[in-house]
Tab-separated table of C-alpha atoms in Angstrom:
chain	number	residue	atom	x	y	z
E	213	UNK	CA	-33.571	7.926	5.598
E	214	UNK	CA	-36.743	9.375	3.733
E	215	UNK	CA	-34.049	12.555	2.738
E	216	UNK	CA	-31.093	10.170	1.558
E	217	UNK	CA	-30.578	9.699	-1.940
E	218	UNK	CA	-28.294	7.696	-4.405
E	219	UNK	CA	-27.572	8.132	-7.681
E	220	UNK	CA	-25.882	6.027	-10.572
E	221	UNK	CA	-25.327	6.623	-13.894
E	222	UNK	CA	-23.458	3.964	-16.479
E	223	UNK	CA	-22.352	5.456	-19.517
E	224	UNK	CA	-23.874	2.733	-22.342
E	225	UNK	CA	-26.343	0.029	-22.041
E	226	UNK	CA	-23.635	-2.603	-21.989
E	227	UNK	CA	-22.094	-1.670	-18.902
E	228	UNK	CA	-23.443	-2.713	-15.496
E	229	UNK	CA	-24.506	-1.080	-12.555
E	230	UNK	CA	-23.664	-3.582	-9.845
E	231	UNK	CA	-20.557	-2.003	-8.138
E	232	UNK	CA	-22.558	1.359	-7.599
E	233	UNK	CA	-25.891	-0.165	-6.718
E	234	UNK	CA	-24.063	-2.632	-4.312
E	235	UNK	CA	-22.196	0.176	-2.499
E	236	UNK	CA	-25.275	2.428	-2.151
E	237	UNK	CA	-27.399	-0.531	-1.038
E	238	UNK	CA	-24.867	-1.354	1.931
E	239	UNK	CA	-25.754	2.246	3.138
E	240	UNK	CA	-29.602	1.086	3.299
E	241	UNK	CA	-30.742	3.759	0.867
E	242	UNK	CA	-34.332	3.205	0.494
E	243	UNK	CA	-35.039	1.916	-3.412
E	244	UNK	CA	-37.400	4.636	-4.318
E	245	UNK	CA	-35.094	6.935	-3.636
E	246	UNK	CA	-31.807	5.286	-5.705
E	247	UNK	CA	-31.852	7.051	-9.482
E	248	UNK	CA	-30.574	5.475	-12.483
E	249	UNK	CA	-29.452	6.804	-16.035
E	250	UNK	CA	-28.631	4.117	-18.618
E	251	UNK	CA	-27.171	6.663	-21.145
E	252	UNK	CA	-24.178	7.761	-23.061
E	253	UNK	CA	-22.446	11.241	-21.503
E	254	UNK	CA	-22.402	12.782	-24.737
E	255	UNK	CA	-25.127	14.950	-23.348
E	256	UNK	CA	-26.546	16.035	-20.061
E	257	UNK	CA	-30.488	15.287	-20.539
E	258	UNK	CA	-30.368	12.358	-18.006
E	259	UNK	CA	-34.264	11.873	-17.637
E	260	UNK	CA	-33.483	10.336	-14.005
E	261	UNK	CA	-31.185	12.877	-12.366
E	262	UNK	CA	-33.572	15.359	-13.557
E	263	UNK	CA	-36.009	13.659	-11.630
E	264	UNK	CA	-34.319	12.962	-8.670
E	265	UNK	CA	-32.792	16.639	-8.621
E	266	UNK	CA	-36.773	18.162	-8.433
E	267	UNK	CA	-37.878	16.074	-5.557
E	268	UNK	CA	-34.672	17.103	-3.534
E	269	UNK	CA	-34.969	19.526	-0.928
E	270	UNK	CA	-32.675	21.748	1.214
E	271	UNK	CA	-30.364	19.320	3.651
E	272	UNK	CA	-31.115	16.443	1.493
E	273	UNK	CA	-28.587	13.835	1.345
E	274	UNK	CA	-27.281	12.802	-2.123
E	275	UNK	CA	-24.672	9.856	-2.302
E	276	UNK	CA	-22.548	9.146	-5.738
E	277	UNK	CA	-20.045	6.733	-6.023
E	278	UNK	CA	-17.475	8.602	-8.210
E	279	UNK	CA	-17.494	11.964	-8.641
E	280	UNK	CA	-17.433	11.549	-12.596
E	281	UNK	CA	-21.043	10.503	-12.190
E	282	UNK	CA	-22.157	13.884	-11.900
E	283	UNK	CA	-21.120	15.237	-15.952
E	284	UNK	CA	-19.095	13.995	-19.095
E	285	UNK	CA	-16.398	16.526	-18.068
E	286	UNK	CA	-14.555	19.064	-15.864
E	287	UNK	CA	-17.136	21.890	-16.218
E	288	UNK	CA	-20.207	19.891	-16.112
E	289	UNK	CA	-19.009	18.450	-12.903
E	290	UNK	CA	-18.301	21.333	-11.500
E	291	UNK	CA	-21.847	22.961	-12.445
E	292	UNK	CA	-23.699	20.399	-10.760
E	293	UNK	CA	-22.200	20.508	-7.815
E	294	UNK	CA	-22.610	24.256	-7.868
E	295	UNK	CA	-26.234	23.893	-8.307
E	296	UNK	CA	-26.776	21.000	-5.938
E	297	UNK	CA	-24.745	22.310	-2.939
E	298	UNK	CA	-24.901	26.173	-3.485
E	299	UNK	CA	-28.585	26.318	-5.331
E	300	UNK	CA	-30.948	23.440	-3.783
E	301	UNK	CA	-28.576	23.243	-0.143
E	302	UNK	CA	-27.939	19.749	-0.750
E	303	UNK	CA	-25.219	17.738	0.605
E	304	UNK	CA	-23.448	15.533	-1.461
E	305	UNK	CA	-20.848	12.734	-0.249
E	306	UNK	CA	-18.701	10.960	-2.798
E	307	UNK	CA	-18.605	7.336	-1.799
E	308	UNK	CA	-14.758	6.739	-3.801
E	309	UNK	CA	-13.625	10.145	-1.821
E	310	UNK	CA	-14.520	10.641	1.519
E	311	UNK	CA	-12.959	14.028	1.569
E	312	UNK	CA	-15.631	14.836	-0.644
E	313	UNK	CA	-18.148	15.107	1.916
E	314	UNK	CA	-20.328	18.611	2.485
E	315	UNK	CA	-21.667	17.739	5.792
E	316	UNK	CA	-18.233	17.950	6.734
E	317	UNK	CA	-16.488	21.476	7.554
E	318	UNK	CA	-19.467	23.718	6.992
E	319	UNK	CA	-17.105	26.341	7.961
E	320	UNK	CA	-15.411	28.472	5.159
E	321	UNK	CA	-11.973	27.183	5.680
E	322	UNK	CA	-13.753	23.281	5.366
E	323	UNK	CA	-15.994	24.921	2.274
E	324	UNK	CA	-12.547	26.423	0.389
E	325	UNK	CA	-10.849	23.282	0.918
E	326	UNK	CA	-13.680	20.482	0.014
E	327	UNK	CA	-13.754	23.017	-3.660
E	328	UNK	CA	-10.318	22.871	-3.962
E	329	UNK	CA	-10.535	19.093	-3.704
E	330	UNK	CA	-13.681	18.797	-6.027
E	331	UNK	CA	-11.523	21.099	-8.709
E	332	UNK	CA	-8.679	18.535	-8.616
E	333	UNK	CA	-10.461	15.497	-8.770
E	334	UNK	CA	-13.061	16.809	-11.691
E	335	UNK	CA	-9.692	17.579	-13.655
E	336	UNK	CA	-8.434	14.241	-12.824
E	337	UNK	CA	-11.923	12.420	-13.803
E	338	UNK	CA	-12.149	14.423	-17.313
E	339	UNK	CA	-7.943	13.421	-17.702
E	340	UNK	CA	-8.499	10.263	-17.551
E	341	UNK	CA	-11.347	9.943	-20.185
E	342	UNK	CA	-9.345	11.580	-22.938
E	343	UNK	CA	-6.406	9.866	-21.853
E	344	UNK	CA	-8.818	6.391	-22.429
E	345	UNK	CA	-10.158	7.814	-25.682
E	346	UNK	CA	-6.340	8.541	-26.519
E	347	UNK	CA	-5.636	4.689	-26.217
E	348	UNK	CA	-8.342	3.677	-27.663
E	349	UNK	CA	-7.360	5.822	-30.826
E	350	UNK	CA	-3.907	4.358	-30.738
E	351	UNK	CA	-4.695	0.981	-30.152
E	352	UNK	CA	-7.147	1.152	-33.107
E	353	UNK	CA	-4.412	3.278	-35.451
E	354	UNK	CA	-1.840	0.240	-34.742
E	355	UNK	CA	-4.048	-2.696	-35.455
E	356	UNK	CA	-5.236	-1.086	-38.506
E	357	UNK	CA	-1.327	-1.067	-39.796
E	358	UNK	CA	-1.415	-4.479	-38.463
E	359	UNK	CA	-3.784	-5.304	-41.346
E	360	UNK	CA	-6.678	-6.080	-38.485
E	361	UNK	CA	-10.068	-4.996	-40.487
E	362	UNK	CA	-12.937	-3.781	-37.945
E	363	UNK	CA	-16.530	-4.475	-38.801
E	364	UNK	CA	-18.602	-7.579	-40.703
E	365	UNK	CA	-16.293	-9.359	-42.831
E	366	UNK	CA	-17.363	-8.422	-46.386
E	367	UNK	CA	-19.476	-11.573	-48.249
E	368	UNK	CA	-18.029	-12.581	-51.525
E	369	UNK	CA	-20.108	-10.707	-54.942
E	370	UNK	CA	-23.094	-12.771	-56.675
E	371	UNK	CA	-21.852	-14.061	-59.931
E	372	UNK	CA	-23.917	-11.146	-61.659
E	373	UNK	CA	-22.220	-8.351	-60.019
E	374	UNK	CA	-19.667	-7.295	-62.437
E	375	UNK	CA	-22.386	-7.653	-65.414
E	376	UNK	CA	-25.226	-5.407	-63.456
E	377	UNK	CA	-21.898	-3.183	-62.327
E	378	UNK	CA	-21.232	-2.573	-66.509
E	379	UNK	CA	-24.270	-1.911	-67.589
E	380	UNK	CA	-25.007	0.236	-65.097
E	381	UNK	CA	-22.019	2.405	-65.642
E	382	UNK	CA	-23.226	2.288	-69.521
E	383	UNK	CA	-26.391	3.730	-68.291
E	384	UNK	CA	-28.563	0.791	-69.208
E	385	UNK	CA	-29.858	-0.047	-66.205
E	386	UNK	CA	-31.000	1.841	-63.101
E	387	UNK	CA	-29.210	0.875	-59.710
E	388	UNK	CA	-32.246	-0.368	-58.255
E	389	UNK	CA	-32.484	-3.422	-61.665
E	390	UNK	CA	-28.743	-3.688	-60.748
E	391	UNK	CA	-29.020	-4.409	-57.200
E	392	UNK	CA	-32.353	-6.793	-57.851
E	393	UNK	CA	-29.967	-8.618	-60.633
E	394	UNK	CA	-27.166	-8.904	-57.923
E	395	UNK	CA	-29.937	-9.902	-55.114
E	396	UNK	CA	-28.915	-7.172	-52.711
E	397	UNK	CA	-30.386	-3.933	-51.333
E	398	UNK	CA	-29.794	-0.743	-53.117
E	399	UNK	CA	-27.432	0.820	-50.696
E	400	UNK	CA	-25.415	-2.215	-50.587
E	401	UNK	CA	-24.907	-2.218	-54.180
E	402	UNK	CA	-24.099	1.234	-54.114
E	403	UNK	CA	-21.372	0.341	-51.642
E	404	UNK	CA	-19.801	-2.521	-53.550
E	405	UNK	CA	-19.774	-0.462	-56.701
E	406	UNK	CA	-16.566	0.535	-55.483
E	407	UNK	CA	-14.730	-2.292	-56.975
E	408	UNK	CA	-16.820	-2.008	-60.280
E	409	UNK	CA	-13.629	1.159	-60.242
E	410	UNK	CA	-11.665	-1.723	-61.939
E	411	UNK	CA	-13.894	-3.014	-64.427
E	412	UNK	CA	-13.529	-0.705	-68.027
């Protein structure tokens, strides 16, 4: 098992790791050689599959649970499995799609039809982000008409607000006496200013 590898990557901090670490442990995946990248896939610089990718060899064996683990989307997928398989020689079996296995049909006919598969499933995998980013837009867009406000709720002003907001405007005091009259940070008064719009 010393050239058997497994690799997870969760895309934020918040989410958890279990259901890939659980499936590559049942395959008795040595720990030293399971990689992890707790990271947004806004960009590729995954310290850990970097890593694991150098110390790989040819016929190494590289386990993933999904085949979105590899990139953010349809061409970075596609890239690293280029360089893994066709590059380094490495095998690569995806745990949630068995017919993406390279040990399998080394043959050209098994070669043309495991790409064929990875093409589909990468478009599939990248589909199905935007389509979750689309929702997430939407569902955002309709509360907001709802009258749902996201964020802190906003703390009601200091009784010396509208005062330090006048004579500001008047150009009597800076904004940093203003804020220190209203108790606040600079940047905060700055941002409440806004409703000083109202005061003449």
């Amino acid at each position: 098992m010393e050239n058997v590898y497994g690799y997870i990557r969760v895309s934020s901090y918040d989410q958890n790791e279990d259901r890939q670490m659980i499936a590559l442990r049942e395959l008795a995946i040595p720990e030293k050689n399971i990689f992890m990248d707790k990271q947004s896939g806004k960009d590729f610089d995954r310290p850990s599959y970097k890593r694991m990718v150098r110390r790989m060899k040819k016929d190494d064996l590289l386990y993933i649970k999904s085949i979105d683990r590899l990139g953010r989307n349809y061409g970075e997928i596609l890239e690293q499995w280029r360089i893994l398989t066709k590059e380094k020689g490495i095998d690569i079996t995806v745990l949630d799609m068995p017919l993406l296995d390279t040990r399998r049909g080394k043959d050209l006919m098994g070669t043309f039809l495991s790409d064929i598969v990875l093409q589909v499933l990468s478009f599939v995998a990248e589909n199905e982000r935007s389509n979750i980013r689309q929702r997430q837009a939407e569902g955002i867009a309709a509360a907001k008409d709802r009258g749902v406000r996201f964020g802190r709720p906003v703390g009601p002003l200091p009784q010396e607000f509208y005062k330090a907001c006048k004579l500001w405007r008047a150009g009597e005091i800076t904004g940093t006496e203003a804020a220190k009259m209203c108790g606040m940070p600079l940047s905060t008064f700055r941002y409440r200013t806004k409703i000083c719009q109202e005061i003449k």
